Amino acid sequence: AQKITQTQPGMFVQEKEAVTLDCTYDTSDPSYGLFWYKQPSSGEMIFLIYQGSYDQQNATEGRYSLNFQKARKSANLVISASQLGDSAMYFCAMREGTDYKLSFGAGTTVTVRA
Amino acid sequence: GAGVSQTPSNKVTEKGKYVELRCDPISGHTALYWYRQSLGQGPEFLIYFQGTGAADDSGLPNDRFFAVRPEGSVSTLKIQRTERGDSAVYLCASSSTQGLNSPLHFGNGTRLTVT
């Protein structure tokens, strides 16, 4: 079964606007971590933000914030004040407490328009 | 400091040939991972090393794939009798700990093309 689901294959956003990227996950482990990565066309995978299952507050990192809804098993990434350099593929990933590897979703392509 | 280094960045080989892909992790990182990424898809786990030993090789697709990390640092992914379906970007990543919140740091990948 798919552990991470990203239903939006592609999105367009106007420069300076905010965009929300959806991510739902599936696990029965009470202890898990959720990660978001950015992959520009150059191919490098850049770690953006982390949310732990026991964290009481939503994670934030600069213009990135994570809308964590534990009961709904969703961990949506919000990018505020989009910039042209934000155009990239974005991946949601999960590590379950008993594991060490990350399981990735299929990704969402974001294109920022000037 | 230096990030994860992968060589070569591109490799073109003929069907049936043997290839080796190299990964040099961040200094001091004990955990090393190999992933494979097909075009337009998310990375798929292949194998994980903790130190010198392969702690989990459940993602290797078949016995043509093998990876080593003899001294607990550099790792080599080896593919025998390559097939066109092996064409993908092979990503290596390392992390400093096995903690739940420890992110993977990725290299730029090796793009393998099997003709």
mmCIF file of C-alpha atoms in Angstrom:
data_model
loop_
_atom_site.group_PDB
_atom_site.id
_atom_site.type_symbol
_atom_site.label_atom_id
_atom_site.label_comp_id
_atom_site.label_asym_id
_atom_site.label_seq_id
_atom_site.Cartn_x
_atom_site.Cartn_y
_atom_site.Cartn_z
ATOM 1 C CA ALA A 1 0.000 0.000 0.000
ATOM 2 C CA GLN A 2 1.152 3.513 -0.744
ATOM 3 C CA LYS A 3 2.482 5.141 2.419
ATOM 4 C CA ILE A 4 2.626 8.676 1.043
ATOM 5 C CA THR A 5 0.070 10.140 -1.357
ATOM 6 C CA GLN A 6 0.514 13.385 -3.210
ATOM 7 C CA THR A 7 -2.538 13.924 -5.384
ATOM 8 C CA GLN A 8 -1.476 17.100 -7.202
ATOM 9 C CA PRO A 9 0.836 16.265 -10.081
ATOM 10 C CA GLY A 10 1.346 19.906 -11.017
ATOM 11 C CA MET A 11 0.458 23.378 -9.806
ATOM 12 C CA PHE A 12 0.859 26.920 -11.026
ATOM 13 C CA VAL A 13 1.216 29.829 -8.630
ATOM 14 C CA GLN A 14 1.646 33.547 -9.154
ATOM 15 C CA GLU A 15 4.803 35.114 -7.797
ATOM 16 C CA LYS A 16 4.381 36.475 -4.243
ATOM 17 C CA GLU A 17 1.309 34.339 -3.587
ATOM 18 C CA ALA A 18 1.107 31.376 -1.225
ATOM 19 C CA VAL A 19 0.711 27.780 -2.381
ATOM 20 C CA THR A 20 -0.322 24.662 -0.484
ATOM 21 C CA LEU A 21 0.946 21.230 -1.475
ATOM 22 C CA ASP A 22 -1.075 18.283 -0.246
ATOM 23 C CA CYS A 23 0.347 15.187 1.399
ATOM 24 C CA THR A 24 -1.493 12.360 3.118
ATOM 25 C CA TYR A 25 0.198 9.417 4.753
ATOM 26 C CA ASP A 26 -0.636 5.975 6.020
ATOM 27 C CA THR A 27 0.935 4.370 9.066
ATOM 28 C CA SER A 28 -0.138 2.454 12.150
ATOM 29 C CA ASP A 29 3.022 3.392 14.029
ATOM 30 C CA PRO A 30 2.338 6.133 16.613
ATOM 31 C CA SER A 31 5.887 7.404 16.217
ATOM 32 C CA TYR A 32 6.829 8.810 12.804
ATOM 33 C CA GLY A 33 8.440 11.760 11.128
ATOM 34 C CA LEU A 34 7.361 13.667 8.040
ATOM 35 C CA PHE A 35 9.762 15.442 5.704
ATOM 36 C CA TRP A 36 9.450 17.724 2.696
ATOM 37 C CA TYR A 37 12.119 17.928 0.027
ATOM 38 C CA LYS A 38 12.543 20.235 -2.966
ATOM 39 C CA GLN A 39 14.060 18.977 -6.215
ATOM 40 C CA PRO A 40 14.862 21.707 -8.774
ATOM 41 C CA SER A 41 15.498 20.837 -12.393
ATOM 42 C CA SER A 42 19.186 20.467 -11.516
ATOM 43 C CA GLY A 43 18.242 17.249 -9.710
ATOM 44 C CA GLU A 44 19.539 17.824 -6.191
ATOM 45 C CA MET A 45 17.212 16.908 -3.329
ATOM 46 C CA ILE A 46 17.029 19.719 -0.790
ATOM 47 C CA PHE A 47 15.616 19.105 2.691
ATOM 48 C CA LEU A 48 13.071 21.785 3.619
ATOM 49 C CA ILE A 49 11.189 20.973 6.800
ATOM 50 C CA TYR A 50 10.455 18.247 9.348
ATOM 51 C CA GLN A 51 7.408 17.439 11.501
ATOM 52 C CA GLY A 52 7.397 14.780 14.215
ATOM 53 C CA SER A 53 4.236 12.897 15.102
ATOM 54 C CA TYR A 54 4.467 14.025 18.725
ATOM 55 C CA ASP A 55 5.203 17.655 17.942
ATOM 56 C CA GLN A 56 2.528 19.880 19.417
ATOM 57 C CA GLN A 57 3.076 22.769 17.037
ATOM 58 C CA ASN A 58 3.202 22.960 13.276
ATOM 59 C CA ALA A 59 6.756 23.189 11.977
ATOM 60 C CA THR A 60 7.931 26.380 10.318
ATOM 61 C CA GLU A 61 11.166 27.147 8.488
ATOM 62 C CA GLY A 62 11.359 30.581 6.908
ATOM 63 C CA ARG A 63 8.759 30.751 4.135
ATOM 64 C CA TYR A 64 7.893 27.077 4.603
ATOM 65 C CA SER A 65 5.316 25.876 7.080
ATOM 66 C CA LEU A 66 3.692 22.540 7.591
ATOM 67 C CA ASN A 67 -0.038 22.222 8.194
ATOM 68 C CA PHE A 68 -0.062 19.030 10.262
ATOM 69 C CA GLN A 69 -3.472 17.455 10.836
ATOM 70 C CA LYS A 70 -2.744 14.246 12.680
ATOM 71 C CA ALA A 71 -6.287 12.889 12.824
ATOM 72 C CA ARG A 72 -6.657 13.307 9.075
ATOM 73 C CA LYS A 73 -3.123 11.981 8.483
ATOM 74 C CA SER A 74 -2.195 14.952 6.396
ATOM 75 C CA ALA A 75 0.957 17.072 6.334
ATOM 76 C CA ASN A 76 0.503 19.817 3.783
ATOM 77 C CA LEU A 77 3.377 22.133 2.903
ATOM 78 C CA VAL A 78 2.634 25.839 2.631
ATOM 79 C CA ILE A 79 5.053 28.053 0.749
ATOM 80 C CA SER A 80 4.387 31.714 1.403
ATOM 81 C CA ALA A 81 5.351 34.630 -0.846
ATOM 82 C CA SER A 82 6.347 32.377 -3.757
ATOM 83 C CA GLN A 83 9.482 33.245 -5.691
ATOM 84 C CA LEU A 84 10.547 32.220 -9.192
ATOM 85 C CA GLY A 85 13.248 30.073 -7.591
ATOM 86 C CA ASP A 86 10.571 27.988 -5.886
ATOM 87 C CA SER A 87 9.738 26.354 -9.220
ATOM 88 C CA ALA A 88 10.647 22.714 -8.618
ATOM 89 C CA MET A 89 9.338 19.272 -7.780
ATOM 90 C CA TYR A 90 8.333 18.853 -4.127
ATOM 91 C CA PHE A 91 8.309 15.521 -2.343
ATOM 92 C CA CYS A 92 6.673 14.506 0.900
ATOM 93 C CA ALA A 93 8.356 11.645 2.765
ATOM 94 C CA MET A 94 7.834 9.671 5.956
ATOM 95 C CA ARG A 95 10.007 7.715 8.339
ATOM 96 C CA GLU A 96 8.190 5.344 10.692
ATOM 97 C CA GLY A 97 9.516 4.868 14.197
ATOM 98 C CA THR A 98 10.608 1.293 13.677
ATOM 99 C CA ASP A 99 12.328 2.066 10.406
ATOM 100 C CA TYR A 100 15.205 4.213 9.212
ATOM 101 C CA LYS A 101 14.509 4.736 5.530
ATOM 102 C CA LEU A 102 12.298 7.448 4.084
ATOM 103 C CA SER A 103 9.319 6.528 1.927
ATOM 104 C CA PHE A 104 8.560 9.164 -0.701
ATOM 105 C CA GLY A 105 5.440 10.273 -2.490
ATOM 106 C CA ALA A 106 5.235 10.767 -6.250
ATOM 107 C CA GLY A 107 5.816 14.494 -5.941
ATOM 108 C CA THR A 108 4.134 17.724 -7.027
ATOM 109 C CA THR A 109 5.585 20.030 -9.639
ATOM 110 C CA VAL A 110 5.261 23.707 -8.775
ATOM 111 C CA THR A 111 5.679 26.386 -11.425
ATOM 112 C CA VAL A 112 5.862 29.973 -10.231
ATOM 113 C CA ARG A 113 4.698 32.555 -12.773
ATOM 114 C CA ALA A 114 6.010 36.121 -12.847
ATOM 115 C CA GLY B 1 31.599 21.302 4.449
ATOM 116 C CA ALA B 2 31.432 18.935 1.509
ATOM 117 C CA GLY B 3 28.136 17.287 0.725
ATOM 118 C CA VAL B 4 27.420 13.826 -0.625
ATOM 119 C CA SER B 5 29.425 13.220 -3.768
ATOM 120 C CA GLN B 6 28.369 10.806 -6.501
ATOM 121 C CA THR B 7 30.382 9.737 -9.502
ATOM 122 C CA PRO B 8 29.952 9.602 -12.378
ATOM 123 C CA SER B 9 27.216 12.157 -12.846
ATOM 124 C CA ASN B 10 26.198 10.456 -16.075
ATOM 125 C CA LYS B 11 26.777 6.931 -17.300
ATOM 126 C CA VAL B 12 25.731 5.476 -20.636
ATOM 127 C CA THR B 13 26.178 1.760 -21.083
ATOM 128 C CA GLU B 14 25.038 -0.967 -23.407
ATOM 129 C CA LYS B 15 22.526 -3.585 -22.429
ATOM 130 C CA GLY B 16 24.238 -6.518 -20.766
ATOM 131 C CA LYS B 17 27.232 -4.573 -19.461
ATOM 132 C CA TYR B 18 28.347 -4.181 -15.851
ATOM 133 C CA VAL B 19 28.375 -0.774 -14.130
ATOM 134 C CA GLU B 20 29.567 0.642 -10.832
ATOM 135 C CA LEU B 21 28.214 3.802 -9.263
ATOM 136 C CA ARG B 22 30.150 5.447 -6.461
ATOM 137 C CA CYS B 23 28.970 7.432 -3.449
ATOM 138 C CA ASP B 24 31.108 9.404 -1.019
ATOM 139 C CA PRO B 25 28.929 10.416 1.960
ATOM 140 C CA ILE B 26 29.289 13.396 4.236
ATOM 141 C CA SER B 27 32.262 12.848 6.535
ATOM 142 C CA GLY B 28 31.235 11.217 9.785
ATOM 143 C CA HIS B 29 27.830 10.070 8.567
ATOM 144 C CA THR B 30 27.399 6.444 9.507
ATOM 145 C CA ALA B 31 24.108 5.846 7.711
ATOM 146 C CA LEU B 32 24.132 5.571 3.917
ATOM 147 C CA TYR B 33 21.214 4.962 1.556
ATOM 148 C CA TRP B 34 20.775 4.227 -2.114
ATOM 149 C CA TYR B 35 17.595 5.223 -3.916
ATOM 150 C CA ARG B 36 16.474 4.984 -7.532
ATOM 151 C CA GLN B 37 14.374 7.664 -9.185
ATOM 152 C CA SER B 38 12.598 7.188 -12.478
ATOM 153 C CA LEU B 39 11.489 10.184 -14.518
ATOM 154 C CA GLY B 40 8.598 12.025 -12.874
ATOM 155 C CA GLN B 41 8.526 9.719 -9.862
ATOM 156 C CA GLY B 42 9.610 9.863 -6.257
ATOM 157 C CA PRO B 43 12.796 8.156 -5.096
ATOM 158 C CA GLU B 44 12.468 4.428 -4.378
ATOM 159 C CA PHE B 45 14.519 2.848 -1.631
ATOM 160 C CA LEU B 46 17.127 0.293 -2.647
ATOM 161 C CA ILE B 47 19.484 -0.392 0.256
ATOM 162 C CA TYR B 48 20.609 1.011 3.601
ATOM 163 C CA PHE B 49 23.979 0.711 5.313
ATOM 164 C CA GLN B 50 24.768 1.350 8.930
ATOM 165 C CA GLY B 51 28.540 1.337 9.065
ATOM 166 C CA THR B 52 29.941 -1.376 6.843
ATOM 167 C CA GLY B 53 26.985 -3.717 6.867
ATOM 168 C CA ALA B 54 23.876 -3.652 4.719
ATOM 169 C CA ALA B 55 21.185 -3.350 7.365
ATOM 170 C CA ASP B 56 18.350 -3.470 4.848
ATOM 171 C CA ASP B 57 18.610 -4.490 1.204
ATOM 172 C CA SER B 58 14.914 -5.179 0.760
ATOM 173 C CA GLY B 59 14.590 -2.596 -2.009
ATOM 174 C CA LEU B 60 17.084 -4.158 -4.389
ATOM 175 C CA PRO B 61 14.970 -5.281 -7.367
ATOM 176 C CA ASN B 62 16.838 -8.522 -8.102
ATOM 177 C CA ASP B 63 20.178 -10.251 -7.709
ATOM 178 C CA ARG B 64 21.771 -8.225 -10.510
ATOM 179 C CA PHE B 65 22.017 -5.368 -8.026
ATOM 180 C CA PHE B 66 24.583 -5.366 -5.247
ATOM 181 C CA ALA B 67 26.139 -2.694 -3.049
ATOM 182 C CA VAL B 68 29.139 -2.576 -0.760
ATOM 183 C CA ARG B 69 30.599 -0.219 1.802
ATOM 184 C CA PRO B 70 33.789 -1.994 2.879
ATOM 185 C CA GLU B 71 35.266 0.655 5.170
ATOM 186 C CA GLY B 72 32.091 2.291 6.376
ATOM 187 C CA SER B 73 32.500 5.372 4.210
ATOM 188 C CA VAL B 74 32.456 5.204 0.399
ATOM 189 C CA SER B 75 29.836 2.924 -1.107
ATOM 190 C CA THR B 76 29.583 1.368 -4.548
ATOM 191 C CA LEU B 77 26.365 0.232 -6.188
ATOM 192 C CA LYS B 78 27.035 -2.513 -8.705
ATOM 193 C CA ILE B 79 24.660 -3.569 -11.462
ATOM 194 C CA GLN B 80 25.377 -6.689 -13.516
ATOM 195 C CA ARG B 81 23.945 -7.511 -16.938
ATOM 196 C CA THR B 82 22.251 -4.146 -17.220
ATOM 197 C CA GLU B 83 18.812 -3.923 -18.804
ATOM 198 C CA ARG B 84 17.065 -0.955 -20.410
ATOM 199 C CA GLY B 85 14.656 -0.888 -17.469
ATOM 200 C CA ASP B 86 17.575 -0.062 -15.176
ATOM 201 C CA SER B 87 17.780 3.403 -16.743
ATOM 202 C CA ALA B 88 17.094 5.920 -13.975
ATOM 203 C CA VAL B 89 18.795 8.386 -11.666
ATOM 204 C CA TYR B 90 20.514 6.626 -8.783
ATOM 205 C CA LEU B 91 20.612 8.775 -5.678
ATOM 206 C CA CYS B 92 22.830 8.290 -2.675
ATOM 207 C CA ALA B 93 22.094 9.867 0.700
ATOM 208 C CA SER B 94 23.674 9.893 4.119
ATOM 209 C CA SER B 95 22.579 10.903 7.590
ATOM 210 C CA SER B 96 24.411 11.527 10.826
ATOM 211 C CA THR B 97 22.144 9.460 13.038
ATOM 212 C CA GLN B 98 19.279 7.000 12.819
ATOM 213 C CA GLY B 99 17.032 9.372 14.749
ATOM 214 C CA LEU B 100 13.456 9.850 13.649
ATOM 215 C CA ASN B 101 14.096 13.521 12.903
ATOM 216 C CA SER B 102 17.384 13.046 11.095
ATOM 217 C CA PRO B 103 17.020 14.141 7.464
ATOM 218 C CA LEU B 104 18.748 12.400 4.599
ATOM 219 C CA HIS B 105 21.295 14.494 2.736
ATOM 220 C CA PHE B 106 21.329 13.589 -0.935
ATOM 221 C CA GLY B 107 23.970 13.713 -3.612
ATOM 222 C CA ASN B 108 23.213 14.993 -7.109
ATOM 223 C CA GLY B 109 22.738 11.476 -8.403
ATOM 224 C CA THR B 110 24.104 9.397 -11.237
ATOM 225 C CA ARG B 111 21.965 9.323 -14.355
ATOM 226 C CA LEU B 112 22.261 5.825 -15.818
ATOM 227 C CA THR B 113 21.177 5.222 -19.381
ATOM 228 C CA VAL B 114 21.172 1.679 -20.732
ATOM 229 C CA THR B 115 21.014 1.539 -24.524
#
